[in-house]
């Protein structure tokens, strides 16, 4: 077994309204920053032991499917690194 | 009192469970609060997933409660035809657990909204709406920060084709308009049916529009009479 950190990034699908990101962008603009867009995402870092990186990725993938993301509104990606 | 016991499932952070029991008893339905860890009572002939802020809305509103073991029992009961309704946080829990299609997410306003709204009854031939006429306008309050109904285009087309939209936000005259849409919900959807008509979720609070003493509307009572 090897120790891995699986990083799961969950973001709204393109086209799904993100009022929190819009509000954050407005706040940045109020502070005088110039920007053309802002998107937000949730990142989960999952420490786990697995036989190899593929197994670690598969398990993190299932975590995203079953809880971390809501497939109706979210896309997600998984990146695995040895810890 | 009729011979039906409705289980009002209480999670940590539920806060409309007592209101739901009071309102159900007002319409003559025997109801009891059930702590989620205790499991569903064997004699539960109806289930309410009440409003509140289960698990502090961690991750997404309803996401944690939807994965609590009792929800497996709720899904099985729903599949057996036991009437199940999710209200507000209960609607979020219901959609997160797959009882109904779509998702409820952050209001377009990015604000928590607590206000009376008008709903158009889109189906009058379900247990939840037998007290109304199709097209009738009822007034029921909302109180949510994550009530914007989102659904992908194909699933929305199926929802409409299957006639599973139960309530839409509308104006006082029943017109479904953008101005009458409090939270940016797709197609003004306020409540939907599950695969079976005995399963429904809605963001507005019928239990807050049932007791005459509470104020402006008792229009929600008809929804709760589904259990009578």
GROMACS .gro file of C-alpha atoms in nm:
model
  311
    1UNK     CA    1   0.000   0.000   0.000
    2UNK     CA    2   0.112   0.351  -0.075
    3UNK     CA    3  -0.001   0.673   0.087
    4UNK     CA    4  -0.170   0.913  -0.153
    5UNK     CA    5  -0.347   1.244  -0.142
    6UNK     CA    6  -0.638   1.259  -0.384
    7UNK     CA    7  -0.742   1.614  -0.462
    8UNK     CA    8  -1.104   1.640  -0.572
    9UNK     CA    9  -1.207   1.971  -0.728
   10UNK     CA   10  -1.580   2.029  -0.759
   11UNK     CA   11  -1.716   2.319  -0.961
   12UNK     CA   12  -2.048   2.424  -1.107
   13UNK     CA   13  -2.108   2.313  -1.463
   14UNK     CA   14  -2.059   2.582  -1.726
   15UNK     CA   15  -2.379   2.776  -1.762
   16UNK     CA   16  -2.507   2.714  -1.410
   17UNK     CA   17  -2.557   3.047  -1.235
   18UNK     CA   18  -2.312   3.104  -0.948
   19UNK     CA   19  -2.451   3.387  -0.731
   20UNK     CA   20  -2.171   3.349  -0.474
   21UNK     CA   21  -1.903   3.395  -0.738
   22UNK     CA   22  -2.088   3.696  -0.880
   23UNK     CA   23  -2.112   3.851  -0.535
   24UNK     CA   24  -1.743   3.787  -0.474
   25UNK     CA   25  -1.655   3.944  -0.806
   26UNK     CA   26  -1.861   4.252  -0.720
   27UNK     CA   27  -1.683   4.280  -0.386
   28UNK     CA   28  -1.343   4.261  -0.557
   29UNK     CA   29  -1.452   4.530  -0.801
   30UNK     CA   30  -1.566   4.747  -0.511
   31UNK     CA   31  -1.214   4.713  -0.375
   32UNK     CA   32  -1.085   4.855  -0.703
   33UNK     CA   33  -0.969   4.536  -0.873
   34UNK     CA   34  -1.028   4.494  -1.244
   35UNK     CA   35  -1.133   4.147  -1.356
   36UNK     CA   36  -1.343   4.005  -1.637
   37UNK     CA   37  -1.483   3.698  -1.463
   38UNK     CA   38  -1.450   3.489  -1.151
   39UNK     CA   39  -1.537   3.126  -1.090
   40UNK     CA   40  -1.526   2.945  -0.759
   41UNK     CA   41  -1.469   2.577  -0.681
   42UNK     CA   42  -1.454   2.349  -0.380
   43UNK     CA   43  -1.138   2.149  -0.326
   44UNK     CA   44  -1.120   1.839  -0.108
   45UNK     CA   45  -0.788   1.679  -0.017
   46UNK     CA   46  -0.839   1.316   0.074
   47UNK     CA   47  -0.552   1.122   0.233
   48UNK     CA   48  -0.583   0.750   0.167
   49UNK     CA   49  -0.377   0.434   0.127
   50UNK     CA   50  -0.412   0.239  -0.196
   51UNK     CA   51  -0.232  -0.030  -0.395
   52UNK     CA   52  -0.156   0.217  -0.673
   53UNK     CA   53  -0.252   0.560  -0.803
   54UNK     CA   54  -0.532   0.421  -1.019
   55UNK     CA   55  -0.701   0.261  -0.723
   56UNK     CA   56  -0.666   0.583  -0.523
   57UNK     CA   57  -0.817   0.778  -0.812
   58UNK     CA   58  -1.105   0.530  -0.850
   59UNK     CA   59  -1.194   0.560  -0.485
   60UNK     CA   60  -1.180   0.940  -0.489
   61UNK     CA   61  -1.391   0.931  -0.805
   62UNK     CA   62  -1.658   0.731  -0.626
   63UNK     CA   63  -1.648   0.973  -0.332
   64UNK     CA   64  -1.716   1.257  -0.573
   65UNK     CA   65  -1.996   1.066  -0.747
   66UNK     CA   66  -2.170   0.970  -0.426
   67UNK     CA   67  -2.124   1.275  -0.206
   68UNK     CA   68  -1.872   1.547  -0.286
   69UNK     CA   69  -2.038   1.654  -0.611
   70UNK     CA   70  -2.402   1.674  -0.716
   71UNK     CA   71  -2.402   1.553  -1.077
   72UNK     CA   72  -2.706   1.767  -1.159
   73UNK     CA   73  -2.508   2.088  -1.117
   74UNK     CA   74  -2.141   1.995  -1.076
   75UNK     CA   75  -1.842   1.875  -1.273
   76UNK     CA   76  -1.544   1.743  -1.083
   77UNK     CA   77  -1.189   1.631  -1.140
   78UNK     CA   78  -0.956   1.410  -0.940
   79UNK     CA   79  -0.577   1.439  -0.916
   80UNK     CA   80  -0.368   1.190  -0.719
   81UNK     CA   81  -0.020   1.239  -0.576
   82UNK     CA   82   0.197   1.030  -0.347
   83UNK     CA   83   0.206   1.166  -0.001
   84UNK     CA   84  -5.817   1.133   1.454
   85UNK     CA   85  -5.758   0.901   1.161
   86UNK     CA   86  -5.557   0.583   1.185
   87UNK     CA   87  -5.251   0.718   1.015
   88UNK     CA   88  -4.926   0.791   1.191
   89UNK     CA   89  -4.695   1.020   1.004
   90UNK     CA   90  -4.326   1.015   1.092
   91UNK     CA   91  -4.166   1.358   1.088
   92UNK     CA   92  -3.798   1.276   1.054
   93UNK     CA   93  -3.577   1.493   1.270
   94UNK     CA   94  -3.210   1.540   1.187
   95UNK     CA   95  -2.960   1.745   1.383
   96UNK     CA   96  -3.044   2.097   1.269
   97UNK     CA   97  -3.402   2.031   1.161
   98UNK     CA   98  -3.615   2.312   1.300
   99UNK     CA   99  -3.958   2.280   1.140
  100UNK     CA  100  -4.030   1.935   1.283
  101UNK     CA  101  -4.249   2.061   1.568
  102UNK     CA  102  -4.431   2.300   1.335
  103UNK     CA  103  -4.502   2.011   1.099
  104UNK     CA  104  -4.643   1.798   1.382
  105UNK     CA  105  -4.863   2.086   1.503
  106UNK     CA  106  -4.991   2.156   1.153
  107UNK     CA  107  -5.056   1.788   1.080
  108UNK     CA  108  -5.246   1.747   1.406
  109UNK     CA  109  -5.448   2.057   1.315
  110UNK     CA  110  -5.571   1.883   0.998
  111UNK     CA  111  -5.648   1.568   1.196
  112UNK     CA  112  -5.340   1.363   1.119
  113UNK     CA  113  -5.159   1.177   1.395
  114UNK     CA  114  -4.791   1.269   1.366
  115UNK     CA  115  -4.480   1.208   1.569
  116UNK     CA  116  -4.125   1.328   1.553
  117UNK     CA  117  -3.874   1.053   1.482
  118UNK     CA  118  -3.504   1.102   1.553
  119UNK     CA  119  -3.319   0.984   1.245
  120UNK     CA  120  -3.088   0.749   1.436
  121UNK     CA  121  -3.389   0.561   1.574
  122UNK     CA  122  -3.502   0.456   1.228
  123UNK     CA  123  -3.851   0.464   1.080
  124UNK     CA  124  -4.129   0.326   1.300
  125UNK     CA  125  -4.282   0.011   1.147
  126UNK     CA  126  -4.628   0.169   1.155
  127UNK     CA  127  -4.532   0.489   0.974
  128UNK     CA  128  -4.795   0.538   0.708
  129UNK     CA  129  -4.653   0.865   0.590
  130UNK     CA  130  -4.322   1.050   0.607
  131UNK     CA  131  -4.240   1.419   0.632
  132UNK     CA  132  -3.886   1.547   0.580
  133UNK     CA  133  -3.915   1.881   0.758
  134UNK     CA  134  -3.738   2.209   0.703
  135UNK     CA  135  -3.439   2.344   0.886
  136UNK     CA  136  -3.065   2.342   0.846
  137UNK     CA  137  -2.967   1.978   0.888
  138UNK     CA  138  -2.595   1.938   0.949
  139UNK     CA  139  -2.555   2.315   0.920
  140UNK     CA  140  -2.604   2.294   0.541
  141UNK     CA  141  -2.247   2.156   0.526
  142UNK     CA  142  -2.125   2.076   0.174
  143UNK     CA  143  -2.466   2.151   0.019
  144UNK     CA  144  -2.802   2.196   0.187
  145UNK     CA  145  -2.942   1.848   0.248
  146UNK     CA  146  -2.631   1.663   0.132
  147UNK     CA  147  -2.541   1.513   0.469
  148UNK     CA  148  -2.891   1.417   0.582
  149UNK     CA  149  -2.954   1.257   0.243
  150UNK     CA  150  -2.675   1.008   0.322
  151UNK     CA  151  -2.802   0.926   0.673
  152UNK     CA  152  -2.901   0.558   0.707
  153UNK     CA  153  -3.268   0.640   0.770
  154UNK     CA  154  -3.292   0.777   0.415
  155UNK     CA  155  -3.240   0.425   0.282
  156UNK     CA  156  -3.553   0.327   0.476
  157UNK     CA  157  -3.733   0.636   0.345
  158UNK     CA  158  -3.644   0.546  -0.016
  159UNK     CA  159  -3.768   0.188   0.038
  160UNK     CA  160  -4.092   0.313   0.195
  161UNK     CA  161  -4.138   0.558  -0.091
  162UNK     CA  162  -4.088   0.280  -0.344
  163UNK     CA  163  -4.355   0.079  -0.157
  164UNK     CA  164  -4.601   0.364  -0.202
  165UNK     CA  165  -4.579   0.527   0.142
  166UNK     CA  166  -4.649   0.900   0.093
  167UNK     CA  167  -4.336   1.110   0.142
  168UNK     CA  168  -4.312   1.488   0.132
  169UNK     CA  169  -3.999   1.700   0.171
  170UNK     CA  170  -4.041   2.064   0.269
  171UNK     CA  171  -3.765   2.323   0.228
  172UNK     CA  172  -3.456   2.156   0.377
  173UNK     CA  173  -3.659   1.836   0.343
  174UNK     CA  174  -3.693   1.911  -0.029
  175UNK     CA  175  -3.317   1.958  -0.051
  176UNK     CA  176  -3.268   1.628   0.132
  177UNK     CA  177  -3.520   1.458  -0.096
  178UNK     CA  178  -3.354   1.574  -0.415
  179UNK     CA  179  -3.004   1.503  -0.280
  180UNK     CA  180  -3.115   1.149  -0.199
  181UNK     CA  181  -3.261   1.088  -0.542
  182UNK     CA  182  -3.628   1.081  -0.440
  183UNK     CA  183  -3.690   1.355  -0.698
  184UNK     CA  184  -3.504   1.494  -0.998
  185UNK     CA  185  -3.307   1.818  -1.008
  186UNK     CA  186  -3.127   2.010  -0.735
  187UNK     CA  187  -3.195   2.308  -0.511
  188UNK     CA  188  -2.905   2.549  -0.497
  189UNK     CA  189  -2.813   2.907  -0.407
  190UNK     CA  190  -3.086   3.166  -0.475
  191UNK     CA  191  -3.012   3.387  -0.775
  192UNK     CA  192  -3.026   3.681  -0.532
  193UNK     CA  193  -2.746   3.520  -0.324
  194UNK     CA  194  -2.961   3.611  -0.023
  195UNK     CA  195  -3.170   3.420   0.227
  196UNK     CA  196  -3.532   3.498   0.139
  197UNK     CA  197  -3.819   3.478   0.386
  198UNK     CA  198  -4.140   3.599   0.227
  199UNK     CA  199  -4.490   3.494   0.121
  200UNK     CA  200  -4.512   3.369  -0.238
  201UNK     CA  201  -4.789   3.260  -0.469
  202UNK     CA  202  -4.791   2.913  -0.615
  203UNK     CA  203  -4.990   2.782  -0.907
  204UNK     CA  204  -5.119   2.430  -0.852
  205UNK     CA  205  -5.014   2.250  -1.170
  206UNK     CA  206  -5.169   1.914  -1.087
  207UNK     CA  207  -5.484   1.866  -0.882
  208UNK     CA  208  -5.499   1.490  -0.925
  209UNK     CA  209  -5.225   1.400  -0.676
  210UNK     CA  210  -5.267   1.320  -0.306
  211UNK     CA  211  -5.089   1.648  -0.224
  212UNK     CA  212  -5.320   1.867  -0.426
  213UNK     CA  213  -5.659   1.694  -0.412
  214UNK     CA  214  -5.786   1.988  -0.202
  215UNK     CA  215  -5.723   2.232  -0.489
  216UNK     CA  216  -5.830   2.296  -0.845
  217UNK     CA  217  -5.576   2.276  -1.125
  218UNK     CA  218  -5.451   2.629  -1.189
  219UNK     CA  219  -5.556   2.748  -0.842
  220UNK     CA  220  -5.328   3.007  -0.682
  221UNK     CA  221  -5.229   2.953  -0.320
  222UNK     CA  222  -5.018   3.163  -0.085
  223UNK     CA  223  -4.748   2.988   0.116
  224UNK     CA  224  -4.426   3.133   0.259
  225UNK     CA  225  -4.071   3.052   0.158
  226UNK     CA  226  -3.767   3.075   0.385
  227UNK     CA  227  -3.450   2.961   0.216
  228UNK     CA  228  -3.108   3.056   0.087
  229UNK     CA  229  -3.073   2.756  -0.144
  230UNK     CA  230  -3.403   2.713  -0.320
  231UNK     CA  231  -3.320   2.776  -0.685
  232UNK     CA  232  -3.435   2.470  -0.874
  233UNK     CA  233  -3.172   2.356  -1.123
  234UNK     CA  234  -3.204   2.068  -1.363
  235UNK     CA  235  -3.035   1.985  -1.692
  236UNK     CA  236  -3.230   2.042  -2.011
  237UNK     CA  237  -3.303   1.679  -2.094
  238UNK     CA  238  -3.420   1.598  -1.741
  239UNK     CA  239  -3.632   1.914  -1.739
  240UNK     CA  240  -3.797   1.810  -2.065
  241UNK     CA  241  -3.875   1.471  -1.911
  242UNK     CA  242  -4.011   1.635  -1.596
  243UNK     CA  243  -4.249   1.849  -1.799
  244UNK     CA  244  -4.343   1.569  -2.039
  245UNK     CA  245  -4.423   1.341  -1.744
  246UNK     CA  246  -4.626   1.619  -1.581
  247UNK     CA  247  -4.423   1.599  -1.261
  248UNK     CA  248  -4.413   1.973  -1.187
  249UNK     CA  249  -4.650   2.012  -0.892
  250UNK     CA  250  -4.619   2.385  -0.814
  251UNK     CA  251  -4.479   2.687  -0.998
  252UNK     CA  252  -4.408   3.031  -0.853
  253UNK     CA  253  -4.659   3.278  -0.997
  254UNK     CA  254  -4.812   3.619  -0.934
  255UNK     CA  255  -5.140   3.669  -0.747
  256UNK     CA  256  -5.332   3.609  -1.067
  257UNK     CA  257  -5.157   3.285  -1.150
  258UNK     CA  258  -4.922   3.419  -1.418
  259UNK     CA  259  -4.589   3.236  -1.419
  260UNK     CA  260  -4.345   3.523  -1.475
  261UNK     CA  261  -3.982   3.605  -1.404
  262UNK     CA  262  -4.096   3.878  -1.166
  263UNK     CA  263  -4.288   3.620  -0.962
  264UNK     CA  264  -3.990   3.385  -0.947
  265UNK     CA  265  -3.833   3.455  -0.606
  266UNK     CA  266  -3.509   3.262  -0.644
  267UNK     CA  267  -3.431   3.210  -1.012
  268UNK     CA  268  -3.570   2.857  -1.027
  269UNK     CA  269  -3.567   2.692  -1.369
  270UNK     CA  270  -3.916   2.721  -1.521
  271UNK     CA  271  -4.041   2.877  -1.190
  272UNK     CA  272  -4.050   2.528  -1.039
  273UNK     CA  273  -4.134   2.536  -0.668
  274UNK     CA  274  -4.223   2.171  -0.614
  275UNK     CA  275  -4.200   1.845  -0.805
  276UNK     CA  276  -4.324   1.490  -0.789
  277UNK     CA  277  -4.097   1.190  -0.771
  278UNK     CA  278  -4.132   0.879  -0.983
  279UNK     CA  279  -4.453   0.805  -0.794
  280UNK     CA  280  -4.714   1.070  -0.727
  281UNK     CA  281  -4.699   0.974  -0.360
  282UNK     CA  282  -4.355   1.139  -0.339
  283UNK     CA  283  -4.321   1.517  -0.356
  284UNK     CA  284  -4.081   1.792  -0.255
  285UNK     CA  285  -4.137   2.167  -0.239
  286UNK     CA  286  -3.940   2.463  -0.112
  287UNK     CA  287  -4.236   2.664   0.030
  288UNK     CA  288  -4.364   2.576   0.378
  289UNK     CA  289  -4.724   2.445   0.388
  290UNK     CA  290  -4.695   2.389   0.766
  291UNK     CA  291  -4.644   2.765   0.808
  292UNK     CA  292  -4.968   2.833   0.622
  293UNK     CA  293  -5.197   2.592   0.804
  294UNK     CA  294  -5.269   2.715   1.158
  295UNK     CA  295  -5.518   3.006   1.144
  296UNK     CA  296  -5.348   3.176   1.441
  297UNK     CA  297  -5.023   3.217   1.249
  298UNK     CA  298  -5.151   3.489   1.025
  299UNK     CA  299  -5.208   3.552   0.665
  300UNK     CA  300  -5.279   3.221   0.493
  301UNK     CA  301  -5.406   2.871   0.564
  302UNK     CA  302  -5.367   2.768   0.201
  303UNK     CA  303  -5.101   2.508   0.287
  304UNK     CA  304  -5.338   2.290   0.488
  305UNK     CA  305  -5.462   2.116   0.176
  306UNK     CA  306  -5.115   1.978   0.106
  307UNK     CA  307  -5.089   1.824   0.452
  308UNK     CA  308  -5.439   1.675   0.417
  309UNK     CA  309  -5.281   1.425   0.179
  310UNK     CA  310  -5.209   1.221   0.492
  311UNK     CA  311  -5.564   1.235   0.628
   0.00000   0.00000   0.00000
